[in-house]
Each structure stands twice: as C-alpha cells, then as structure tokens.
C-alpha cells in the first residue's frame, strides 16, 4: 500500500497543504499525518465482544482494536468529538473512525484532541437510497472514509443532506404536535446544536417531556420509520455517492446492510451492483446484525471481494452499545487504507 509513516508537524502540514481546515464548520486546522503502515501485533480478528469473534489477549501480543463507525455531537452522538477520542483511548482502541451523519465537522476537533497511541480515521456516514424499478426505494447508509473534505460536489451534497434533515426534523415535530404530543422544535434544535439533526434529538426531547422513558421506546413507536409521524429525509442515490466518494479519493463501506429493524434492506443483487460500482467494504459485525446475518454477509463479502468490517456504531448515551463492541481486523483495515487514492489522504495519528 502507499503508506507513509513520517509525522508531519503542524507547521509543515500547513505549508504542504496537508492541513484539514474545518470542512463543515468545525474547529480550526490541526496537525495531520499521511496514512501510516499498520504496526500491530499478530493477535487480532474481526468480531463483536459478545460473540467472542475477536481473539483474546495472548501473553505477549495485545489484541488490536479497531472501531470504524462512531458518532459524536457533530451528529446524533452524545460525546463531543474530543470526548469521543478520549473515550476511545479509555476503551483500549488503537484506531477509531469518526463517521457522523452527513458531515465532516467533527474531524478537526477529534484530531486536535487525539490521545497518544490512538489513530483517527476521518469519515462520514452518508444518507443514501437505492432506487429500483417501478418506484422501488430502500434507504441505506454508506460510510465514506479518507475522502477529500474540500471536494466541492461532495461538500454540496453534505450540506444538502443536512439542510433536508432540519426541515424533516421540524416536519416530524409538527406531526407529533398536531396529535398533542408536547415536543417543540426549539428544544430539538437546541439539543442538536451545530450538529446534523437526527431522530435521536427528537427522541431526547420526548424523553425530557416525559412522553417516553427511553430512546428505544421512542424509536419503537413514535419515531419508527413505520410511524404515521415519520417523514423521509433527502438521500443521495447510492451509486452517485459511490462515484463522488471515490472521485474525492475516499474509500467506501456499506453500513449495517442487514439492519432490518430500521426498515427494509436491499438484496444481495444490489450489493453486487454496489461492488461493481466501486464499493470497497461492508459491515459484517454490527450490533444490529444477528449471527445468521453476519454469516451471510461474510459469505457475500468473500464472493464479491468486499473488505469485511466490524464496528460498534457508537452513539454515546443515545445507544447502549459501547465503543469497540464490534471491531475490524488489522488486515481488513490495511486493505481499506490501501484502496485510498486521495491526493492528500489523511489519517490522524499521534
Ligand atoms: P435519522 O438519521 O434521523 O433517520 O435517525 C436514525 C438514527 O437513529 C440512526 O443513526 C440510528 O443509529 C439512530 N437510532 C435508531 N434506533 C435507535 C434507538 N432505538 N435508540 C437510539 N438511536 C436509534
Ligand atoms: Fe445515528
Ligand atoms: Fe447508520
Ligand atoms: Zn452510524
């Protein structure tokens, strides 16, 4: 892989144009480093803690822990980006990707707060949909890593998706209010702050108002995609997203492809079409996947040459799942980095 392992000091990084300059309104520029060779011990595996899929620590080699899907307050997580990287270190992670919904706004803050020994992979979880024949449409999430945050087309798409989410959040609140459910847009907007608005923010407001006891209860009914209050957000056509992320030098992964609890999922033939359109990886181990799902997607990945990933999809206090609950093997991580083609790819390391 085109790995470079030289640290780029802040001043040099700024001089050589490698600096990351707050692409979506986050904090200021920070030191960056080019993708680095993976320097991990031999004991490792993809898997989830509960499944025992990952190898246990041996006497000499510590198990390497890589979590490539997390959310901060830049979208619908509850840790700030700085808190998230500190939590990642405390959880014993070696590599963490920050993948907030439809934004890159958290990257700079996370990079600036990166604890020693932790690597940050900047990414975004893009709101996408597959559009099939006869008006068929299935919403899905595409992870884009290591893409150029200044790519104009992708930047415009992120902005469009975020703006749509605000209007859609207001529309869901209006629907709830019309039925006498005491939730206000002002409070939801306050909870979201500068971050990408999502249903979890509405869920928090519903919990605060005493309408429900938990986010799980809110998502089981009022906020479900099958609820009468639900309003769809704008999505990128997944094939457009694959093309734009690849054109911006990034690598892609299909997030939780079999998370049926959230709504309909696409069939294997769509995954094959996505692979043919440049998809790099796919989440096999994810908290929303059953063991049968994991076995199935693992086979699909092997057949299509997709890189198999495992990730927690951590959302802080908004979800019960912990950082590192599911992890990616160093081999898969190295494969993913090797696919990156951005002219100034960035992985933040300390
Ligand atoms: P949205 O992106 O606004 O459509 O909202 C979907 C988000 O809500 C996703 O990021 C999910 O991770 C999150 N979500 C789904 N179910 C739950 C739940 N039961 N509790 C908390 N967050 C959830
Ligand atoms: Fe989320
Ligand atoms: Fe997702
Ligand atoms: Zn996610």
mmCIF file of C-alpha atoms and ligand atoms in Angstrom:
data_model
loop_
_atom_site.group_PDB
_atom_site.id
_atom_site.type_symbol
_atom_site.label_atom_id
_atom_site.label_comp_id
_atom_site.label_asym_id
_atom_site.label_seq_id
_atom_site.Cartn_x
_atom_site.Cartn_y
_atom_site.Cartn_z
ATOM 1 C CA UNK A 1 0.000 0.000 0.000
ATOM 2 C CA UNK A 2 1.098 3.577 -0.494
ATOM 3 C CA UNK A 3 1.836 4.018 3.163
ATOM 4 C CA UNK A 4 3.921 6.823 4.552
ATOM 5 C CA UNK A 5 4.814 6.879 8.188
ATOM 6 C CA UNK A 6 6.528 10.221 8.610
ATOM 7 C CA UNK A 7 4.963 12.545 11.136
ATOM 8 C CA UNK A 8 4.057 15.870 9.579
ATOM 9 C CA UNK A 9 4.482 18.609 12.196
ATOM 10 C CA UNK A 10 1.750 21.216 12.329
ATOM 11 C CA UNK A 11 3.715 23.978 10.589
ATOM 12 C CA UNK A 12 4.948 21.633 7.854
ATOM 13 C CA UNK A 13 1.466 20.229 7.418
ATOM 14 C CA UNK A 14 0.095 23.711 6.872
ATOM 15 C CA UNK A 15 2.908 24.548 4.452
ATOM 16 C CA UNK A 16 2.460 21.442 2.335
ATOM 17 C CA UNK A 17 -1.291 21.793 2.209
ATOM 18 C CA UNK A 18 -1.984 18.671 4.204
ATOM 19 C CA UNK A 19 -3.875 20.556 6.880
ATOM 20 C CA UNK A 20 -7.503 19.854 7.424
ATOM 21 C CA UNK A 21 -9.353 23.135 7.614
ATOM 22 C CA UNK A 22 -12.658 22.657 9.351
ATOM 23 C CA UNK A 23 -14.546 21.465 6.271
ATOM 24 C CA UNK A 24 -18.057 21.750 7.688
ATOM 25 C CA UNK A 25 -17.698 24.492 10.216
ATOM 26 C CA UNK A 26 -15.771 22.686 12.943
ATOM 27 C CA UNK A 27 -12.670 23.853 14.817
ATOM 28 C CA UNK A 28 -9.534 25.196 13.154
ATOM 29 C CA UNK A 29 -6.706 23.417 11.341
ATOM 30 C CA UNK A 30 -4.695 20.777 13.072
ATOM 31 C CA UNK A 31 -1.656 18.606 12.550
ATOM 32 C CA UNK A 32 -2.148 15.683 10.235
ATOM 33 C CA UNK A 33 -0.187 12.733 9.070
ATOM 34 C CA UNK A 34 -0.316 10.695 5.917
ATOM 35 C CA UNK A 35 -1.636 7.121 6.078
ATOM 36 C CA UNK A 36 0.640 5.090 8.175
ATOM 37 C CA UNK A 37 1.709 1.490 7.988
ATOM 38 C CA UNK A 38 -0.175 -0.660 10.447
ATOM 39 C CA UNK A 39 2.241 -1.582 13.210
ATOM 40 C CA UNK A 40 0.229 -4.007 15.225
ATOM 41 C CA UNK A 41 0.919 -7.294 16.885
ATOM 42 C CA UNK A 42 -0.237 -10.566 15.363
ATOM 43 C CA UNK A 43 -3.169 -11.402 17.605
ATOM 44 C CA UNK A 44 -6.311 -9.933 16.142
ATOM 45 C CA UNK A 45 -9.605 -10.644 14.447
ATOM 46 C CA UNK A 46 -12.811 -9.054 13.299
ATOM 47 C CA UNK A 47 -15.707 -9.638 15.653
ATOM 48 C CA UNK A 48 -18.007 -8.441 18.400
ATOM 49 C CA UNK A 49 -17.191 -8.666 22.081
ATOM 50 C CA UNK A 50 -20.365 -10.586 22.890
ATOM 51 C CA UNK A 51 -19.851 -13.053 20.044
ATOM 52 C CA UNK A 52 -16.302 -13.934 21.048
ATOM 53 C CA UNK A 53 -15.398 -13.315 17.421
ATOM 54 C CA UNK A 54 -12.227 -11.474 18.311
ATOM 55 C CA UNK A 55 -9.192 -13.296 19.646
ATOM 56 C CA UNK A 56 -8.460 -12.858 23.317
ATOM 57 C CA UNK A 57 -5.243 -11.261 24.504
ATOM 58 C CA UNK A 58 -2.298 -13.633 24.489
ATOM 59 C CA UNK A 59 0.646 -13.447 26.857
ATOM 60 C CA UNK A 60 2.833 -11.382 24.519
ATOM 61 C CA UNK A 61 0.609 -9.696 21.943
ATOM 62 C CA UNK A 62 -2.179 -7.377 22.933
ATOM 63 C CA UNK A 63 -5.345 -7.694 20.901
ATOM 64 C CA UNK A 64 -5.541 -4.836 18.405
ATOM 65 C CA UNK A 65 -8.827 -2.985 18.497
ATOM 66 C CA UNK A 66 -10.164 -1.064 15.508
ATOM 67 C CA UNK A 67 -13.638 0.508 15.504
ATOM 68 C CA UNK A 68 -14.539 2.164 12.192
ATOM 69 C CA UNK A 69 -18.019 3.582 12.876
ATOM 70 C CA UNK A 70 -18.841 6.100 15.641
ATOM 71 C CA UNK A 71 -20.932 9.234 16.152
ATOM 72 C CA UNK A 72 -20.295 12.425 18.123
ATOM 73 C CA UNK A 73 -22.255 15.614 18.824
ATOM 74 C CA UNK A 74 -21.374 16.617 15.248
ATOM 75 C CA UNK A 75 -24.441 14.456 14.518
ATOM 76 C CA UNK A 76 -26.550 12.305 16.840
ATOM 77 C CA UNK A 77 -23.978 11.043 19.342
ATOM 78 C CA UNK A 78 -23.656 12.492 22.839
ATOM 79 C CA UNK A 79 -19.835 12.745 23.204
ATOM 80 C CA UNK A 80 -18.173 15.777 21.694
ATOM 81 C CA UNK A 81 -15.538 14.765 19.105
ATOM 82 C CA UNK A 82 -12.827 15.475 21.716
ATOM 83 C CA UNK A 83 -14.609 13.387 24.339
ATOM 84 C CA UNK A 84 -15.111 10.608 21.819
ATOM 85 C CA UNK A 85 -11.414 10.165 21.078
ATOM 86 C CA UNK A 86 -10.636 10.242 24.809
ATOM 87 C CA UNK A 87 -13.315 7.596 25.381
ATOM 88 C CA UNK A 88 -11.877 5.556 22.504
ATOM 89 C CA UNK A 89 -8.474 5.586 24.171
ATOM 90 C CA UNK A 90 -10.006 4.663 27.531
ATOM 91 C CA UNK A 91 -11.840 1.779 25.831
ATOM 92 C CA UNK A 92 -8.483 0.423 24.647
ATOM 93 C CA UNK A 93 -8.963 1.183 20.958
ATOM 94 C CA UNK A 94 -5.939 1.562 18.674
ATOM 95 C CA UNK A 95 -7.898 3.009 15.745
ATOM 96 C CA UNK A 96 -11.225 4.817 15.736
ATOM 97 C CA UNK A 97 -13.114 6.308 12.801
ATOM 98 C CA UNK A 98 -15.394 9.296 13.382
ATOM 99 C CA UNK A 99 -18.325 8.884 10.988
ATOM 100 C CA UNK A 100 -21.010 11.425 11.810
ATOM 101 C CA UNK A 101 -24.107 11.581 9.636
ATOM 102 C CA UNK A 102 -23.690 13.741 6.530
ATOM 103 C CA UNK A 103 -20.877 15.871 7.947
ATOM 104 C CA UNK A 104 -17.125 16.135 8.400
ATOM 105 C CA UNK A 105 -17.499 18.869 11.024
ATOM 106 C CA UNK A 106 -16.098 16.801 13.909
ATOM 107 C CA UNK A 107 -12.826 15.765 12.270
ATOM 108 C CA UNK A 108 -10.681 18.729 13.274
ATOM 109 C CA UNK A 109 -11.764 18.759 16.925
ATOM 110 C CA UNK A 110 -11.244 14.999 17.223
ATOM 111 C CA UNK A 111 -7.799 15.236 15.609
ATOM 112 C CA UNK A 112 -6.756 18.100 17.867
ATOM 113 C CA UNK A 113 -7.722 16.100 20.978
ATOM 114 C CA UNK A 114 -6.251 12.779 19.841
ATOM 115 C CA UNK A 115 -4.604 10.954 22.780
ATOM 116 C CA UNK A 116 -1.171 9.371 22.351
ATOM 117 C CA UNK A 117 -1.251 5.993 20.651
ATOM 118 C CA UNK A 118 -4.646 6.404 19.002
ATOM 119 C CA UNK A 119 -5.215 6.717 15.248
ATOM 120 C CA UNK A 120 -8.213 8.626 13.904
ATOM 121 C CA UNK A 121 -9.696 7.733 10.533
ATOM 122 C CA UNK A 122 -11.890 10.617 9.351
ATOM 123 C CA UNK A 123 -15.143 9.569 7.747
ATOM 124 C CA UNK A 124 -18.808 10.333 7.176
ATOM 125 C CA UNK A 125 -21.948 8.200 7.169
ATOM 126 C CA UNK A 126 -23.853 9.363 4.100
ATOM 127 C CA UNK A 127 -27.662 9.151 3.954
ATOM 128 C CA UNK A 128 -28.303 7.221 0.746
ATOM 129 C CA UNK A 129 -31.002 5.252 -1.011
ATOM 130 C CA UNK A 130 -31.137 2.578 -3.655
ATOM 131 C CA UNK A 131 -33.701 3.381 -6.335
ATOM 132 C CA UNK A 132 -35.006 0.316 -8.145
ATOM 133 C CA UNK A 133 -37.534 -0.400 -10.883
ATOM 134 C CA UNK A 134 -41.210 0.574 -10.514
ATOM 135 C CA UNK A 135 -40.506 3.265 -7.941
ATOM 136 C CA UNK A 136 -38.782 0.885 -5.513
ATOM 137 C CA UNK A 137 -36.684 2.724 -2.955
ATOM 138 C CA UNK A 138 -34.658 1.443 0.004
ATOM 139 C CA UNK A 139 -32.832 3.822 2.351
ATOM 140 C CA UNK A 140 -29.290 2.801 3.294
ATOM 141 C CA UNK A 141 -26.152 4.209 4.889
ATOM 142 C CA UNK A 142 -22.834 4.441 3.093
ATOM 143 C CA UNK A 143 -19.639 5.104 5.030
ATOM 144 C CA UNK A 144 -17.058 7.241 3.240
ATOM 145 C CA UNK A 145 -13.553 7.341 4.715
ATOM 146 C CA UNK A 146 -10.473 9.382 3.962
ATOM 147 C CA UNK A 147 -12.035 11.430 1.194
ATOM 148 C CA UNK A 148 -11.008 14.989 0.409
ATOM 149 C CA UNK A 149 -13.302 17.133 2.603
ATOM 150 C CA UNK A 150 -12.846 20.071 0.254
ATOM 151 C CA UNK A 151 -14.223 18.234 -2.776
ATOM 152 C CA UNK A 152 -16.884 20.705 -3.922
ATOM 153 C CA UNK A 153 -19.506 18.246 -5.160
ATOM 154 C CA UNK A 154 -19.404 16.120 -2.035
ATOM 155 C CA UNK A 155 -19.380 19.198 0.189
ATOM 156 C CA UNK A 156 -22.524 20.468 -1.557
ATOM 157 C CA UNK A 157 -24.182 17.077 -1.098
ATOM 158 C CA UNK A 158 -23.383 17.005 2.625
ATOM 159 C CA UNK A 159 -24.868 20.479 3.000
ATOM 160 C CA UNK A 160 -27.986 19.485 1.046
ATOM 161 C CA UNK A 161 -28.497 16.382 3.191
ATOM 162 C CA UNK A 162 -28.049 18.313 6.447
ATOM 163 C CA UNK A 163 -30.437 21.066 5.400
ATOM 164 C CA UNK A 164 -33.035 18.479 4.440
ATOM 165 C CA UNK A 165 -32.658 16.876 7.867
ATOM 166 C CA UNK A 166 -33.523 20.168 9.599
ATOM 167 C CA UNK A 167 -36.722 20.634 7.597
ATOM 168 C CA UNK A 168 -37.609 16.981 8.058
ATOM 169 C CA UNK A 169 -36.966 17.199 11.818
ATOM 170 C CA UNK A 170 -39.316 20.167 12.007
ATOM 171 C CA UNK A 171 -41.929 18.278 9.969
ATOM 172 C CA UNK A 172 -41.790 15.259 12.339
ATOM 173 C CA UNK A 173 -42.126 17.610 15.330
ATOM 174 C CA UNK A 174 -45.115 19.313 13.674
ATOM 175 C CA UNK A 175 -46.757 15.922 13.077
ATOM 176 C CA UNK A 176 -46.267 14.951 16.719
ATOM 177 C CA UNK A 177 -47.564 18.314 17.957
ATOM 178 C CA UNK A 178 -50.636 18.060 15.753
ATOM 179 C CA UNK A 179 -51.576 15.000 17.818
ATOM 180 C CA UNK A 180 -50.993 16.868 21.074
ATOM 181 C CA UNK A 181 -47.579 15.347 21.835
ATOM 182 C CA UNK A 182 -45.635 18.001 23.775
ATOM 183 C CA UNK A 183 -42.373 18.433 21.910
ATOM 184 C CA UNK A 184 -41.014 21.678 20.459
ATOM 185 C CA UNK A 185 -38.708 22.303 17.526
ATOM 186 C CA UNK A 186 -36.880 24.914 19.602
ATOM 187 C CA UNK A 187 -35.820 22.246 22.104
ATOM 188 C CA UNK A 188 -34.900 19.730 19.397
ATOM 189 C CA UNK A 189 -32.780 22.367 17.627
ATOM 190 C CA UNK A 190 -31.128 23.223 20.941
ATOM 191 C CA UNK A 191 -30.307 19.569 21.574
ATOM 192 C CA UNK A 192 -28.835 19.183 18.081
ATOM 193 C CA UNK A 193 -26.785 22.387 18.421
ATOM 194 C CA UNK A 194 -24.481 22.749 15.422
ATOM 195 C CA UNK A 195 -24.687 19.024 14.715
ATOM 196 C CA UNK A 196 -26.579 17.201 11.994
ATOM 197 C CA UNK A 197 -30.208 16.862 13.148
ATOM 198 C CA UNK A 198 -31.488 13.306 13.609
ATOM 199 C CA UNK A 199 -34.414 11.468 15.131
ATOM 200 C CA UNK A 200 -32.396 10.784 18.308
ATOM 201 C CA UNK A 201 -32.584 14.534 19.077
ATOM 202 C CA UNK A 202 -36.375 14.367 18.838
ATOM 203 C CA UNK A 203 -36.221 11.229 20.992
ATOM 204 C CA UNK A 204 -34.251 13.099 23.652
ATOM 205 C CA UNK A 205 -36.875 15.858 23.670
ATOM 206 C CA UNK A 206 -39.628 13.233 24.011
ATOM 207 C CA UNK A 207 -37.808 11.668 26.983
ATOM 208 C CA UNK A 208 -37.340 15.109 28.589
ATOM 209 C CA UNK A 209 -41.038 15.871 28.118
ATOM 210 C CA UNK A 210 -41.921 12.593 29.831
ATOM 211 C CA UNK A 211 -43.695 11.260 26.745
ATOM 212 C CA UNK A 212 -41.482 8.146 26.693
ATOM 213 C CA UNK A 213 -38.987 6.679 29.132
ATOM 214 C CA UNK A 214 -36.188 5.959 26.673
ATOM 215 C CA UNK A 215 -34.953 6.445 23.129
ATOM 216 C CA UNK A 216 -35.657 2.770 22.491
ATOM 217 C CA UNK A 217 -39.294 3.362 23.401
ATOM 218 C CA UNK A 218 -39.408 6.440 21.143
ATOM 219 C CA UNK A 219 -37.917 4.508 18.213
ATOM 220 C CA UNK A 220 -40.195 1.523 18.782
ATOM 221 C CA UNK A 221 -43.267 3.641 18.083
ATOM 222 C CA UNK A 222 -43.401 7.430 17.621
ATOM 223 C CA UNK A 223 -40.084 7.762 15.750
ATOM 224 C CA UNK A 224 -40.193 4.489 13.855
ATOM 225 C CA UNK A 225 -39.904 4.678 10.064
ATOM 226 C CA UNK A 226 -43.274 2.903 10.052
ATOM 227 C CA UNK A 227 -44.925 5.532 12.309
ATOM 228 C CA UNK A 228 -47.565 7.897 10.939
ATOM 229 C CA UNK A 229 -45.422 10.806 12.181
ATOM 230 C CA UNK A 230 -42.401 9.733 10.137
ATOM 231 C CA UNK A 231 -41.099 11.999 7.395
ATOM 232 C CA UNK A 232 -38.412 10.909 4.976
ATOM 233 C CA UNK A 233 -35.174 12.878 4.644
ATOM 234 C CA UNK A 234 -33.325 13.589 1.419
ATOM 235 C CA UNK A 235 -30.915 10.858 0.350
ATOM 236 C CA UNK A 236 -28.142 10.553 -2.193
ATOM 237 C CA UNK A 237 -28.565 7.879 -4.822
ATOM 238 C CA UNK A 238 -26.110 5.283 -3.563
ATOM 239 C CA UNK A 239 -24.442 4.924 -6.967
ATOM 240 C CA UNK A 240 -23.922 8.695 -7.140
ATOM 241 C CA UNK A 241 -22.484 8.592 -3.607
ATOM 242 C CA UNK A 242 -20.078 5.772 -4.544
ATOM 243 C CA UNK A 243 -18.914 7.726 -7.578
ATOM 244 C CA UNK A 244 -18.449 11.020 -5.676
ATOM 245 C CA UNK A 245 -16.645 9.489 -2.689
ATOM 246 C CA UNK A 246 -14.343 7.526 -4.991
ATOM 247 C CA UNK A 247 -13.738 10.648 -7.104
ATOM 248 C CA UNK A 248 -12.807 12.506 -3.910
ATOM 249 C CA UNK A 249 -10.178 9.822 -3.255
ATOM 250 C CA UNK A 250 -12.075 8.110 -0.457
ATOM 251 C CA UNK A 251 -12.951 4.537 0.318
ATOM 252 C CA UNK A 252 -16.470 3.286 0.998
ATOM 253 C CA UNK A 253 -18.265 0.730 3.135
ATOM 254 C CA UNK A 254 -21.894 -0.354 3.268
ATOM 255 C CA UNK A 255 -23.053 0.271 6.869
ATOM 256 C CA UNK A 256 -25.259 -2.321 8.653
ATOM 257 C CA UNK A 257 -26.630 -3.799 5.371
ATOM 258 C CA UNK A 258 -28.981 -6.174 7.201
ATOM 259 C CA UNK A 259 -30.276 -3.874 9.980
ATOM 260 C CA UNK A 260 -33.901 -4.838 9.265
ATOM 261 C CA UNK A 261 -35.226 -3.309 12.465
ATOM 262 C CA UNK A 262 -34.686 0.104 10.887
ATOM 263 C CA UNK A 263 -36.724 -0.692 7.776
ATOM 264 C CA UNK A 264 -36.451 -2.636 4.510
ATOM 265 C CA UNK A 265 -32.983 -3.743 3.389
ATOM 266 C CA UNK A 266 -31.587 -4.372 -0.095
ATOM 267 C CA UNK A 267 -30.975 -7.837 -1.536
ATOM 268 C CA UNK A 268 -27.636 -9.425 -2.366
ATOM 269 C CA UNK A 269 -28.004 -8.480 -6.033
ATOM 270 C CA UNK A 270 -27.950 -4.777 -5.078
ATOM 271 C CA UNK A 271 -24.811 -5.370 -3.004
ATOM 272 C CA UNK A 272 -23.276 -6.989 -6.095
ATOM 273 C CA UNK A 273 -24.212 -3.903 -8.148
ATOM 274 C CA UNK A 274 -22.664 -1.681 -5.475
ATOM 275 C CA UNK A 275 -19.480 -3.791 -5.521
ATOM 276 C CA UNK A 276 -19.337 -3.411 -9.308
ATOM 277 C CA UNK A 277 -19.770 0.357 -8.826
ATOM 278 C CA UNK A 278 -16.697 0.581 -6.598
ATOM 279 C CA UNK A 279 -17.858 -0.308 -3.080
ATOM 280 C CA UNK A 280 -14.779 -1.263 -1.025
ATOM 281 C CA UNK A 281 -16.042 -2.744 2.234
ATOM 282 C CA UNK A 282 -19.111 -3.921 4.099
ATOM 283 C CA UNK A 283 -20.039 -4.172 7.771
ATOM 284 C CA UNK A 284 -20.310 -7.827 8.749
ATOM 285 C CA UNK A 285 -20.113 -7.483 12.525
ATOM 286 C CA UNK A 286 -22.519 -4.812 13.708
ATOM 287 C CA UNK A 287 -24.724 -4.735 16.830
ATOM 288 C CA UNK A 288 -27.873 -4.713 14.662
ATOM 289 C CA UNK A 289 -26.872 -7.910 12.798
ATOM 290 C CA UNK A 290 -27.925 -11.332 14.017
ATOM 291 C CA UNK A 291 -25.360 -14.132 13.956
ATOM 292 C CA UNK A 292 -27.075 -15.548 10.861
ATOM 293 C CA UNK A 293 -26.832 -12.104 9.200
ATOM 294 C CA UNK A 294 -23.119 -11.966 9.970
ATOM 295 C CA UNK A 295 -22.514 -15.389 8.482
ATOM 296 C CA UNK A 296 -24.485 -14.444 5.379
ATOM 297 C CA UNK A 297 -22.805 -11.078 4.809
ATOM 298 C CA UNK A 298 -19.424 -12.652 5.426
ATOM 299 C CA UNK A 299 -20.108 -15.026 2.514
ATOM 300 C CA UNK A 300 -21.421 -12.195 0.332
ATOM 301 C CA UNK A 301 -18.279 -10.163 1.099
ATOM 302 C CA UNK A 302 -15.986 -13.084 0.252
ATOM 303 C CA UNK A 303 -17.818 -13.769 -3.020
ATOM 304 C CA UNK A 304 -17.726 -10.125 -4.110
ATOM 305 C CA UNK A 305 -14.220 -9.289 -2.889
ATOM 306 C CA UNK A 306 -15.529 -6.746 -0.385
ATOM 307 C CA UNK A 307 -13.463 -5.974 2.723
ATOM 308 C CA UNK A 308 -15.274 -7.372 5.799
ATOM 309 C CA UNK A 309 -15.555 -4.848 8.628
ATOM 310 C CA UNK A 310 -16.771 -4.879 12.216
ATOM 311 C CA UNK A 311 -17.851 -1.701 14.010
ATOM 312 C CA UNK A 312 -19.865 -0.570 17.017
ATOM 313 C CA UNK A 313 -21.846 2.360 15.533
ATOM 314 C CA UNK A 314 -21.350 4.008 18.934
ATOM 315 C CA UNK A 315 -23.705 6.932 19.691
ATOM 316 C CA UNK A 316 -22.659 7.723 23.299
ATOM 317 C CA UNK A 317 -25.588 7.719 25.735
ATOM 318 C CA UNK A 318 -28.085 7.598 22.841
ATOM 319 C CA UNK A 319 -27.491 3.859 22.455
ATOM 320 C CA UNK A 320 -26.472 1.092 24.817
ATOM 321 C CA UNK A 321 -23.623 -0.100 22.598
ATOM 322 C CA UNK A 322 -20.047 0.559 23.751
ATOM 323 C CA UNK A 323 -17.030 1.708 21.779
ATOM 324 C CA UNK A 324 -15.248 -1.330 20.395
ATOM 325 C CA UNK A 325 -18.300 -3.571 20.867
ATOM 326 C CA UNK A 326 -17.543 -4.853 17.367
ATOM 327 C CA UNK A 327 -14.136 -4.488 15.749
ATOM 328 C CA UNK A 328 -12.315 -4.737 12.416
ATOM 329 C CA UNK A 329 -9.214 -6.877 11.856
ATOM 330 C CA UNK A 330 -5.906 -5.095 11.137
ATOM 331 C CA UNK A 331 -5.741 -6.960 7.817
ATOM 332 C CA UNK A 332 -9.085 -5.533 6.706
ATOM 333 C CA UNK A 333 -8.069 -2.086 7.964
ATOM 334 C CA UNK A 334 -4.826 -2.252 5.973
ATOM 335 C CA UNK A 335 -6.777 -3.343 2.873
ATOM 336 C CA UNK A 336 -9.101 -0.375 3.305
ATOM 337 C CA UNK A 337 -6.229 2.116 3.656
ATOM 338 C CA UNK A 338 -4.558 0.635 0.581
ATOM 339 C CA UNK A 339 -7.631 1.453 -1.539
ATOM 340 C CA UNK A 340 -7.404 5.139 -0.679
ATOM 341 C CA UNK A 341 -6.441 7.357 -3.586
ATOM 342 C CA UNK A 342 -6.957 10.908 -2.297
ATOM 343 C CA UNK A 343 -4.130 13.185 -3.334
ATOM 344 C CA UNK A 344 -3.653 14.237 0.272
ATOM 345 C CA UNK A 345 -5.129 11.355 2.229
ATOM 346 C CA UNK A 346 -5.347 11.974 5.908
ATOM 347 C CA UNK A 347 -5.204 9.661 8.846
ATOM 348 C CA UNK A 348 -4.542 11.403 12.116
ATOM 349 C CA UNK A 349 -2.052 9.707 14.376
ATOM 350 C CA UNK A 350 -0.163 10.577 17.488
HETATM 351 P P1 LIG B 1 -32.301 9.574 11.282
HETATM 352 O O1 LIG B 1 -30.874 9.567 10.835
HETATM 353 O O2 LIG B 1 -32.748 10.914 11.714
HETATM 354 O O3 LIG B 1 -33.243 8.913 10.318
HETATM 355 O O4 LIG B 1 -32.362 8.694 12.608
HETATM 356 C C1 LIG B 1 -31.806 7.430 12.589
HETATM 357 C C2 LIG B 1 -30.711 7.376 13.646
HETATM 358 O O5 LIG B 1 -31.295 6.995 14.867
HETATM 359 C C3 LIG B 1 -29.646 6.353 13.319
HETATM 360 O O6 LIG B 1 -28.380 6.955 13.423
HETATM 361 C C4 LIG B 1 -29.753 5.326 14.372
HETATM 362 O O7 LIG B 1 -28.492 4.948 14.810
HETATM 363 C C5 LIG B 1 -30.498 6.011 15.481
HETATM 364 N N1 LIG B 1 -31.370 5.054 16.165
HETATM 365 C C6 LIG B 1 -32.088 4.086 15.614
HETATM 366 N N2 LIG B 1 -32.737 3.374 16.575
HETATM 367 C C7 LIG B 1 -32.379 3.924 17.752
HETATM 368 C C8 LIG B 1 -32.695 3.643 19.102
HETATM 369 N N3 LIG B 1 -33.509 2.658 19.433
HETATM 370 N N4 LIG B 1 -32.139 4.406 20.049
HETATM 371 C C9 LIG B 1 -31.312 5.401 19.716
HETATM 372 N N5 LIG B 1 -30.978 5.718 18.456
HETATM 373 C C10 LIG B 1 -31.505 4.991 17.484
HETATM 374 FE FE1 LIG B 2 -27.139 7.879 14.123
HETATM 375 FE FE1 LIG B 3 -26.242 4.063 10.089
HETATM 376 ZN ZN1 LIG B 4 -23.999 5.124 12.237
#
